PDB file of C-alpha atoms in Angstrom:
ATOM      1  CA  MET A   1      32.110  -8.435   5.451  1.00 48.00           C
ATOM      2  CA  ALA A   2      30.986  -8.184   9.080  1.00 54.00           C
ATOM      3  CA  LYS A   3      28.045  -5.981   8.048  1.00 74.00           C
ATOM      4  CA  ARG A   4      27.048  -8.476   5.365  1.00 74.00           C
ATOM      5  CA  GLU A   5      27.143 -11.346   7.861  1.00 77.00           C
ATOM      6  CA  GLU A   6      25.005  -9.367  10.319  1.00 80.00           C
ATOM      7  CA  LEU A   7      22.417  -8.719   7.612  1.00 79.00           C
ATOM      8  CA  LEU A   8      22.387 -12.382   6.594  1.00 78.00           C
ATOM      9  CA  ILE A   9      21.830 -13.414  10.219  1.00 80.00           C
ATOM     10  CA  GLU A  10      18.888 -10.993  10.389  1.00 80.00           C
ATOM     11  CA  CYS A  11      17.548 -12.456   7.124  1.00 78.00           C
ATOM     12  CA  LYS A  12      17.709 -15.943   8.597  1.00 76.00           C
ATOM     13  CA  GLU A  13      15.811 -14.813  11.697  1.00 77.00           C
ATOM     14  CA  LEU A  14      13.113 -13.268   9.482  1.00 76.00           C
ATOM     15  CA  GLY A  15      12.829 -16.377   7.321  1.00 73.00           C
ATOM     16  CA  ILE A  16      14.366 -14.775   4.214  1.00 77.00           C
ATOM     17  CA  THR A  17      16.410 -17.089   1.989  1.00 71.00           C
ATOM     18  CA  PHE A  18      18.682 -16.389  -0.971  1.00 66.00           C
ATOM     19  CA  VAL A  19      19.596 -18.737  -3.823  1.00 56.00           C
ATOM     20  CA  ASP A  20      23.296 -17.845  -3.800  1.00 62.00           C
ATOM     21  CA  ASP A  21      25.728 -15.072  -2.812  1.00 68.00           C
ATOM     22  CA  SER A  22      25.349 -12.944  -5.958  1.00 68.00           C
ATOM     23  CA  PHE A  23      23.024 -10.419  -4.288  1.00 71.00           C
ATOM     24  CA  SER A  24      24.215  -7.006  -3.133  1.00 76.00           C
ATOM     25  CA  LEU A  25      24.018  -5.372   0.296  1.00 79.00           C
ATOM     26  CA  ASN A  26      21.294  -3.057  -1.003  1.00 79.00           C
ATOM     27  CA  GLU A  27      19.242  -6.048  -2.149  1.00 78.00           C
ATOM     28  CA  ILE A  28      19.636  -7.669   1.273  1.00 80.00           C
ATOM     29  CA  ARG A  29      18.545  -4.471   3.033  1.00 83.00           C
ATOM     30  CA  GLU A  30      15.582  -4.117   0.655  1.00 82.00           C
ATOM     31  CA  ALA A  31      14.474  -7.703   1.335  1.00 81.00           C
ATOM     32  CA  ILE A  32      14.698  -7.133   5.113  1.00 83.00           C
ATOM     33  CA  GLU A  33      12.787  -3.848   4.904  1.00 85.00           C
ATOM     34  CA  ASN A  34      10.022  -5.377   2.771  1.00 82.00           C
ATOM     35  CA  LYS A  35       9.701  -8.350   5.115  1.00 80.00           C
ATOM     36  CA  LYS A  36       9.401  -6.114   8.186  1.00 83.00           C
ATOM     37  CA  LYS A  37       6.776  -3.950   6.467  1.00 81.00           C
ATOM     38  CA  LYS A  38       4.689  -7.002   5.596  1.00 79.00           C
ATOM     39  CA  MET A  39       4.978  -8.358   9.140  1.00 78.00           C
ATOM     40  CA  ALA A  40       3.898  -5.008  10.613  1.00 75.00           C
ATOM     41  CA  GLN A  41       0.940  -4.777   8.230  1.00 72.00           C
ATOM     42  CA  ALA A  42      -0.136  -8.335   9.033  1.00 68.00           C
ATOM     43  CA  GLU A  43       0.049  -7.697  12.791  1.00 66.00           C
ATOM     44  CA  LYS A  44      -1.903  -4.451  12.485  1.00 66.00           C
ATOM     45  CA  LYS A  45      -4.584  -6.190  10.417  1.00 63.00           C
ATOM     46  CA  ARG A  46      -4.746  -9.101  12.849  1.00 59.00           C
ATOM     47  CA  GLN A  47      -5.227  -6.793  15.814  1.00 58.00           C
ATOM     48  CA  SER A  48      -7.864  -4.796  13.952  1.00 57.00           C
ATOM     49  CA  ASP A  49      -9.699  -7.926  12.789  1.00 62.00           C
ATOM     50  CA  ASP A  50      -9.769  -9.459  16.281  1.00 64.00           C
ATOM     51  CA  THR A  51     -11.269  -6.502  18.178  1.00 72.00           C
ATOM     52  CA  TRP A  52     -14.857  -7.730  17.655  1.00 74.00           C
ATOM     53  CA  LYS A  53     -14.047 -10.907  19.629  1.00 78.00           C
ATOM     54  CA  GLU A  54     -13.734  -8.829  22.800  1.00 75.00           C
ATOM     55  CA  GLY A  55     -17.520  -8.437  22.717  1.00 74.00           C
ATOM     56  CA  VAL A  56     -18.242 -12.182  22.653  1.00 79.00           C
ATOM     57  CA  ALA A  57     -20.236 -13.328  25.681  1.00 78.00           C
ATOM     58  CA  PRO A  58     -18.203 -15.311  28.264  1.00 80.00           C
ATOM     59  CA  GLU A  59     -20.441 -18.364  27.831  1.00 77.00           C
ATOM     60  CA  GLN A  60     -19.459 -18.444  24.135  1.00 80.00           C
ATOM     61  CA  ASP A  61     -15.688 -18.374  24.728  1.00 81.00           C
ATOM     62  CA  GLU A  62     -15.349 -22.147  24.491  1.00 78.00           C
ATOM     63  CA  LEU A  63     -17.360 -22.233  21.252  1.00 78.00           C
ATOM     64  CA  LEU A  64     -15.246 -19.373  19.852  1.00 79.00           C
ATOM     65  CA  LYS A  65     -12.015 -21.296  20.529  1.00 79.00           C
ATOM     66  CA  MET A  66     -13.456 -24.461  18.976  1.00 75.00           C
ATOM     67  CA  LEU A  67     -14.539 -22.613  15.817  1.00 75.00           C
ATOM     68  CA  GLU A  68     -11.104 -20.980  15.511  1.00 75.00           C
ATOM     69  CA  SER A  69      -9.447 -24.395  15.856  1.00 71.00           C
ATOM     70  CA  ARG A  70     -11.647 -25.651  13.003  1.00 64.00           C
ATOM     71  CA  GLY A  71     -10.060 -23.098  10.670  1.00 61.00           C
ATOM     72  CA  LEU A  72     -13.168 -20.929  10.258  1.00 66.00           C
ATOM     73  CA  ASP A  73     -12.868 -17.304   9.132  1.00 68.00           C
ATOM     74  CA  ASP A  74     -14.397 -14.388  11.055  1.00 75.00           C
ATOM     75  CA  GLU A  75     -17.629 -14.367   9.057  1.00 72.00           C
ATOM     76  CA  GLY A  76     -18.088 -18.086   9.611  1.00 72.00           C
ATOM     77  CA  ILE A  77     -17.386 -17.755  13.334  1.00 78.00           C
ATOM     78  CA  LYS A  78     -19.950 -14.956  13.647  1.00 81.00           C
ATOM     79  CA  LYS A  79     -22.507 -17.112  11.825  1.00 76.00           C
ATOM     80  CA  TRP A  80     -22.082 -20.046  14.210  1.00 78.00           C
ATOM     81  CA  LEU A  81     -21.968 -17.843  17.323  1.00 82.00           C
ATOM     82  CA  SER A  82     -25.268 -16.334  16.240  1.00 81.00           C
ATOM     83  CA  PHE A  83     -26.694 -19.771  15.407  1.00 77.00           C
ATOM     84  CA  SER A  84     -25.675 -21.096  18.834  1.00 80.00           C
ATOM     85  CA  THR A  85     -28.110 -18.709  20.535  1.00 80.00           C
ATOM     86  CA  SER A  86     -31.039 -20.266  18.674  1.00 79.00           C
ATOM     87  CA  VAL A  87     -30.387 -23.951  19.446  1.00 75.00           C
ATOM     88  CA  SER A  88     -31.637 -25.761  22.518  1.00 76.00           C
ATOM     89  CA  SER A  89     -28.450 -27.705  23.289  1.00 77.00           C
ATOM     90  CA  GLN A  90     -24.730 -28.041  22.553  1.00 72.00           C
ATOM     91  CA  GLU A  91     -25.490 -31.421  21.008  1.00 76.00           C
ATOM     92  CA  GLU A  92     -27.757 -29.784  18.433  1.00 77.00           C
ATOM     93  CA  LEU A  93     -25.086 -27.194  17.680  1.00 76.00           C
ATOM     94  CA  HIS A  94     -22.314 -29.765  17.143  1.00 73.00           C
ATOM     95  CA  GLN A  95     -24.668 -31.898  15.047  1.00 75.00           C
ATOM     96  CA  ALA A  96     -25.265 -28.908  12.758  1.00 76.00           C
ATOM     97  CA  ILE A  97     -21.519 -28.242  12.485  1.00 74.00           C
ATOM     98  CA  ASN A  98     -20.795 -31.890  11.656  1.00 72.00           C
ATOM     99  CA  GLU A  99     -23.570 -31.875   9.037  1.00 74.00           C
ATOM    100  CA  GLU A 100     -21.967 -28.827   7.440  1.00 73.00           C
ATOM    101  CA  LEU A 101     -18.647 -30.660   7.318  1.00 72.00           C
ATOM    102  CA  ARG A 102     -20.283 -33.754   5.855  1.00 74.00           C
ATOM    103  CA  SER A 103     -21.779 -31.709   3.015  1.00 72.00           C
ATOM    104  CA  ARG A 104     -18.469 -30.060   2.243  1.00 72.00           C
ATOM    105  CA  ASN A 105     -16.601 -33.358   2.215  1.00 77.00           C
ATOM    106  CA  SER A 106     -18.909 -35.254  -0.142  1.00 80.00           C
ATOM    107  CA  CYS A 107     -17.050 -34.048  -3.257  1.00 79.00           C
ATOM    108  CA  ARG A 108     -13.716 -35.084  -1.756  1.00 77.00           C
ATOM    109  CA  GLU A 109     -15.052 -38.486  -0.706  1.00 77.00           C
ATOM    110  CA  ARG A 110     -16.413 -39.242  -4.177  1.00 77.00           C
ATOM    111  CA  ASN A 111     -13.014 -38.558  -5.692  1.00 79.00           C
ATOM    112  CA  GLY A 112     -10.998 -40.478  -3.119  1.00 78.00           C
ATOM    113  CA  LEU A 113      -9.480 -37.433  -1.427  1.00 76.00           C
ATOM    114  CA  THR A 114      -8.828 -37.181   2.291  1.00 74.00           C
ATOM    115  CA  LYS A 115     -11.673 -35.740   4.342  1.00 73.00           C
ATOM    116  CA  VAL A 116     -11.066 -32.404   6.051  1.00 71.00           C
ATOM    117  CA  GLU A 117     -12.061 -31.380   9.552  1.00 66.00           C
ATOM    118  CA  ASN A 118     -12.179 -27.617   9.047  1.00 64.00           C
ATOM    119  CA  LEU A 119     -15.367 -25.702   8.406  1.00 65.00           C
ATOM    120  CA  MET A 120     -13.368 -23.289   6.289  1.00 65.00           C
ATOM    121  CA  PRO A 121     -11.232 -24.979   3.604  1.00 72.00           C
ATOM    122  CA  LEU A 122      -7.533 -24.609   4.284  1.00 72.00           C
ATOM    123  CA  ARG A 123      -5.180 -23.331   1.602  1.00 82.00           C
ATOM    124  CA  LYS A 124      -3.750 -26.827   1.129  1.00 83.00           C
ATOM    125  CA  ASN A 125      -7.296 -28.184   0.566  1.00 82.00           C
ATOM    126  CA  ILE A 126      -7.930 -25.664  -2.225  1.00 86.00           C
ATOM    127  CA  ILE A 127      -4.578 -26.516  -3.821  1.00 89.00           C
ATOM    128  CA  ASP A 128      -5.421 -30.219  -3.538  1.00 87.00           C
ATOM    129  CA  LEU A 129      -8.800 -29.754  -5.251  1.00 87.00           C
ATOM    130  CA  TYR A 130      -7.285 -27.519  -7.944  1.00 90.00           C
ATOM    131  CA  SER A 131      -4.511 -30.019  -8.704  1.00 89.00           C
ATOM    132  CA  HIS A 132      -7.153 -32.724  -9.224  1.00 88.00           C
ATOM    133  CA  GLY A 133      -9.339 -30.470 -11.418  1.00 90.00           C
ATOM    134  CA  LEU A 134     -12.192 -30.578  -8.882  1.00 88.00           C
ATOM    135  CA  ILE A 135     -12.650 -26.914  -7.936  1.00 89.00           C
ATOM    136  CA  ASP A 136     -15.793 -26.363 -10.054  1.00 91.00           C
ATOM    137  CA  GLU A 137     -17.364 -29.607  -8.859  1.00 87.00           C
ATOM    138  CA  TRP A 138     -16.551 -28.728  -5.259  1.00 87.00           C
ATOM    139  CA  LEU A 139     -17.953 -25.187  -5.497  1.00 87.00           C
ATOM    140  CA  ASN A 140     -21.189 -26.443  -7.065  1.00 87.00           C
ATOM    141  CA  GLU A 141     -21.665 -29.240  -4.546  1.00 83.00           C
ATOM    142  CA  ILE A 142     -25.337 -29.438  -3.497  1.00 81.00           C
ATOM    143  CA  ASP A 143     -26.398 -30.472  -0.025  1.00 73.00           C
ATOM    144  CA  PRO A 144     -28.559 -33.604  -0.594  1.00 68.00           C
ATOM    145  CA  GLN A 145     -30.812 -32.549   2.280  1.00 67.00           C
ATOM    146  CA  ASP A 146     -31.225 -29.024   0.892  1.00 70.00           C
ATOM    147  CA  PRO A 147     -30.970 -28.843  -2.937  1.00 74.00           C
ATOM    148  CA  GLU A 148     -30.991 -25.040  -2.803  1.00 78.00           C
ATOM    149  CA  TYR A 149     -27.873 -24.944  -0.618  1.00 76.00           C
ATOM    150  CA  LYS A 150     -24.313 -25.084  -1.937  1.00 80.00           C
ATOM    151  CA  PRO A 151     -22.160 -25.225   1.215  1.00 77.00           C
ATOM    152  CA  ASN A 152     -18.877 -24.467  -0.559  1.00 80.00           C
ATOM    153  CA  LEU A 153     -20.011 -21.568  -2.748  1.00 81.00           C
ATOM    154  CA  PRO A 154     -19.334 -18.870  -0.102  1.00 76.00           C
ATOM    155  CA  PHE A 155     -15.638 -19.724  -0.425  1.00 80.00           C
ATOM    156  CA  GLU A 156     -15.472 -19.087  -4.190  1.00 85.00           C
ATOM    157  CA  GLY A 157     -13.633 -15.759  -3.788  1.00 83.00           C
ATOM    158  CA  TYR A 158     -11.205 -17.279  -1.295  1.00 83.00           C
ATOM    159  CA  ALA A 159     -10.542 -20.197  -3.653  1.00 87.00           C
ATOM    160  CA  ASN A 160     -10.155 -17.926  -6.687  1.00 89.00           C
ATOM    161  CA  ASN A 161      -7.486 -15.865  -4.903  1.00 88.00           C
ATOM    162  CA  ILE A 162      -5.452 -18.994  -4.172  1.00 89.00           C
ATOM    163  CA  ILE A 163      -5.985 -20.355  -7.697  1.00 91.00           C
ATOM    164  CA  GLY A 164      -4.889 -16.998  -9.133  1.00 91.00           C
ATOM    165  CA  GLU A 165      -1.625 -17.256  -7.191  1.00 89.00           C
ATOM    166  CA  LEU A 166      -1.100 -20.829  -8.396  1.00 90.00           C
ATOM    167  CA  GLN A 167      -1.765 -19.891 -12.024  1.00 91.00           C
ATOM    168  CA  GLN A 168       0.609 -16.928 -11.758  1.00 89.00           C
ATOM    169  CA  LYS A 169       3.340 -19.252 -10.496  1.00 86.00           C
ATOM    170  CA  GLU A 170       2.544 -21.674 -13.320  1.00 88.00           C
ATOM    171  CA  ARG A 171       2.969 -18.843 -15.836  1.00 89.00           C
ATOM    172  CA  GLU A 172       6.265 -17.865 -14.201  1.00 86.00           C
ATOM    173  CA  VAL A 173       7.494 -21.455 -14.436  1.00 86.00           C
ATOM    174  CA  GLN A 174       6.443 -21.707 -18.103  1.00 88.00           C
ATOM    175  CA  LYS A 175       8.160 -18.395 -18.846  1.00 87.00           C
ATOM    176  CA  ALA A 176      11.304 -19.534 -17.047  1.00 87.00           C
ATOM    177  CA  GLU A 177      11.373 -22.910 -18.795  1.00 88.00           C
ATOM    178  CA  ALA A 178      10.941 -21.165 -22.166  1.00 90.00           C
ATOM    179  CA  LEU A 179      13.872 -18.880 -21.323  1.00 89.00           C
ATOM    180  CA  LYS A 180      15.986 -21.857 -20.262  1.00 89.00           C
ATOM    181  CA  ALA A 181      15.261 -23.661 -23.552  1.00 91.00           C
ATOM    182  CA  GLU A 182      15.978 -20.516 -25.589  1.00 92.00           C
ATOM    183  CA  VAL A 183      19.298 -19.940 -23.813  1.00 92.00           C
ATOM    184  CA  GLN A 184      20.408 -23.539 -24.341  1.00 92.00           C
ATOM    185  CA  ILE A 185      19.477 -23.513 -28.041  1.00 93.00           C
ATOM    186  CA  ARG A 186      21.096 -20.153 -28.764  1.00 93.00           C
ATOM    187  CA  TYR A 187      24.280 -21.022 -26.880  1.00 93.00           C
ATOM    188  CA  GLY A 188      24.454 -24.329 -28.739  1.00 93.00           C
ATOM    189  CA  ARG A 189      24.654 -22.410 -32.021  1.00 92.00           C
ATOM    190  CA  LEU A 190      27.549 -20.317 -30.708  1.00 92.00           C
ATOM    191  CA  LYS A 191      29.897 -23.064 -29.563  1.00 91.00           C
ATOM    192  CA  VAL A 192      31.853 -22.943 -32.845  1.00 90.00           C
ATOM    193  CA  ILE A 193      33.332 -19.517 -33.681  1.00 90.00           C
ATOM    194  CA  PRO A 194      33.559 -18.815 -37.443  1.00 90.00           C
ATOM    195  CA  PRO A 195      36.886 -17.392 -38.680  1.00 88.00           C
ATOM    196  CA  LYS A 196      37.001 -13.602 -38.902  1.00 86.00           C
ATOM    197  CA  ILE A 197      38.806 -13.663 -42.253  1.00 84.00           C
ATOM    198  CA  ILE A 198      38.253 -16.146 -45.080  1.00 83.00           C
ATOM    199  CA  THR A 199      40.396 -16.815 -48.125  1.00 84.00           C
ATOM    200  CA  ASP A 200      38.899 -17.769 -51.458  1.00 77.00           C
ATOM    201  CA  PRO A 201      40.499 -21.145 -52.389  1.00 79.00           C
ATOM    202  CA  HIS A 202      40.518 -20.281 -56.107  1.00 80.00           C
ATOM    203  CA  SER A 203      41.508 -16.621 -56.253  1.00 76.00           C
ATOM    204  CA  GLY A 204      43.321 -16.398 -52.942  1.00 77.00           C
ATOM    205  CA  LYS A 205      41.368 -13.224 -52.178  1.00 83.00           C
ATOM    206  CA  VAL A 206      41.058 -12.430 -48.468  1.00 78.00           C
ATOM    207  CA  SER A 207      37.780 -10.976 -47.193  1.00 82.00           C
ATOM    208  CA  ALA A 208      35.773 -10.468 -44.027  1.00 82.00           C
ATOM    209  CA  ASN A 209      33.581 -13.414 -43.071  1.00 84.00           C
ATOM    210  CA  GLN A 210      29.915 -12.405 -42.829  1.00 89.00           C
ATOM    211  CA  LYS A 211      29.208 -15.423 -40.620  1.00 90.00           C
ATOM    212  CA  TYR A 212      31.735 -14.098 -38.090  1.00 90.00           C
ATOM    213  CA  ASN A 213      29.905 -10.764 -37.908  1.00 90.00           C
ATOM    214  CA  GLU A 214      26.607 -12.597 -37.483  1.00 92.00           C
ATOM    215  CA  TRP A 215      28.158 -14.707 -34.720  1.00 92.00           C
ATOM    216  CA  ILE A 216      29.329 -11.566 -32.870  1.00 91.00           C
ATOM    217  CA  ASP A 217      25.860 -10.000 -33.126  1.00 93.00           C
ATOM    218  CA  GLU A 218      24.158 -13.170 -31.912  1.00 94.00           C
ATOM    219  CA  ALA A 219      26.635 -13.606 -29.048  1.00 93.00           C
ATOM    220  CA  ASN A 220      26.136 -10.007 -27.892  1.00 92.00           C
ATOM    221  CA  ASP A 221      22.358 -10.394 -28.083  1.00 93.00           C
ATOM    222  CA  LEU A 222      22.539 -13.532 -25.956  1.00 92.00           C
ATOM    223  CA  ARG A 223      24.857 -11.802 -23.478  1.00 92.00           C
ATOM    224  CA  THR A 224      22.332  -8.962 -23.098  1.00 91.00           C
ATOM    225  CA  LEU A 225      19.519 -11.467 -22.592  1.00 90.00           C
ATOM    226  CA  LEU A 226      21.481 -13.277 -19.887  1.00 89.00           C
ATOM    227  CA  GLU A 227      22.483 -10.064 -18.115  1.00 88.00           C
ATOM    228  CA  ASN A 228      18.860  -8.931 -18.061  1.00 84.00           C
ATOM    229  CA  HIS A 229      17.753 -12.162 -16.393  1.00 82.00           C
ATOM    230  CA  VAL A 230      20.557 -12.853 -13.909  1.00 75.00           C
ATOM    231  CA  LYS A 231      18.901 -10.662 -11.266  1.00 69.00           C
ATOM    232  CA  THR A 232      15.401 -11.901 -12.053  1.00 68.00           C
ATOM    233  CA  TYR A 233      16.355 -15.511 -11.408  1.00 66.00           C
ATOM    234  CA  GLY A 234      18.851 -14.920  -8.630  1.00 54.00           C
ATOM    235  CA  SER A 235      17.703 -12.228  -6.218  1.00 50.00           C
ATOM    236  CA  ALA A 236      15.349 -12.502  -3.257  1.00 42.00           C
ATOM    237  CA  GLY A 237      12.035 -10.782  -3.820  1.00 40.00           C
ATOM    238  CA  LYS A 238      12.208 -11.186  -7.600  1.00 47.00           C
ATOM    239  CA  GLU A 239       9.651 -13.300  -9.439  1.00 48.00           C
ATOM    240  CA  GLY A 240      12.089 -16.073 -10.336  1.00 47.00           C
ATOM    241  CA  HIS A 241      14.136 -16.440  -7.156  1.00 48.00           C
ATOM    242  CA  HIS A 242      12.405 -19.761  -6.396  1.00 56.00           C
ATOM    243  CA  MET A 243      13.645 -21.345  -9.675  1.00 72.00           C
ATOM    244  CA  PRO A 244      17.269 -22.306  -8.914  1.00 73.00           C
ATOM    245  CA  ASP A 245      17.532 -24.615 -11.950  1.00 80.00           C
ATOM    246  CA  VAL A 246      16.778 -21.772 -14.375  1.00 84.00           C
ATOM    247  CA  GLN A 247      19.036 -19.399 -12.457  1.00 82.00           C
ATOM    248  CA  LYS A 248      21.853 -21.947 -12.653  1.00 84.00           C
ATOM    249  CA  THR A 249      21.406 -22.264 -16.430  1.00 87.00           C
ATOM    250  CA  VAL A 250      21.446 -18.477 -16.893  1.00 87.00           C
ATOM    251  CA  LYS A 251      24.581 -17.985 -14.769  1.00 87.00           C
ATOM    252  CA  SER A 252      26.530 -20.958 -16.113  1.00 89.00           C
ATOM    253  CA  THR A 253      25.744 -20.061 -19.735  1.00 91.00           C
ATOM    254  CA  TYR A 254      26.884 -16.494 -19.110  1.00 90.00           C
ATOM    255  CA  GLN A 255      30.138 -17.780 -17.594  1.00 91.00           C
ATOM    256  CA  LEU A 256      30.724 -19.978 -20.661  1.00 91.00           C
ATOM    257  CA  LEU A 257      29.722 -17.329 -23.197  1.00 91.00           C
ATOM    258  CA  MET A 258      31.990 -14.486 -22.050  1.00 92.00           C
ATOM    259  CA  PRO A 259      35.287 -16.352 -22.725  1.00 92.00           C
ATOM    260  CA  LEU A 260      33.958 -17.296 -26.179  1.00 92.00           C
ATOM    261  CA  ILE A 261      33.254 -13.651 -26.997  1.00 90.00           C
ATOM    262  CA  GLU A 262      36.744 -12.651 -25.830  1.00 91.00           C
ATOM    263  CA  LYS A 263      38.273 -15.447 -27.886  1.00 90.00           C
ATOM    264  CA  ALA A 264      36.346 -14.324 -30.970  1.00 88.00           C
ATOM    265  CA  LYS A 265      37.498 -10.712 -30.535  1.00 87.00           C
ATOM    266  CA  GLN A 266      41.138 -11.825 -30.390  1.00 86.00           C
ATOM    267  CA  GLN A 267      40.995 -13.285 -33.906  1.00 78.00           C
ATOM    268  CA  GLN A 268      43.225 -11.540 -36.433  1.00 59.00           C
TER     269      GLN A 268
END
């Protein structure tokens, strides 16, 4: 128990959460190991990505910090650092940056969305546009002062990656909701156990009840389905661990079904 508590404390420190206490020690260790690997990879990538900044001229340090605070990616920062060497004043530079922001915000303004202050759209901005069905309009936004320029188009790949994640989660939710509905319907049909033996009221002949055999088959099929999904919708790192409502339905139905199966088997 002490070892389990130590692992759970480490999980908490790493930001790992579990839906309930049904997970095993091996699953906890696996979640911790995966989290540490991802953190190490992210740190290595960050250090590698930031090495070019060491070559930025001292007089551009302030501009570099400002561009980073605006949420710009490395390519965008390099663009503006290069552009800054061709302008005659800081005022001209900031005017150009503000004009870029104005162009990127026009789609949001037309649709009553909050303006953003980042040159690079933040993840939450992409999600906001996607939820309002405005991604295509936003990507194809034309700068009124330069009809050939679409200021948001360079971020199409970035937006598509985020949208892909959102759509994957939507598919997972749809799949989970379909499973939940199937489980509820199938369990509803099993609440009444048919008698194992039936007696013909006219002849008095006793025979096996086919409906009982069908009930047993259906109950065992449902039990297998539930057992296959308990881990999917209950363990950290699995695709459904963020759907506690579905996980609750799967576990509670399993807990109700097993006594029914035992009761059916005890029939004479």
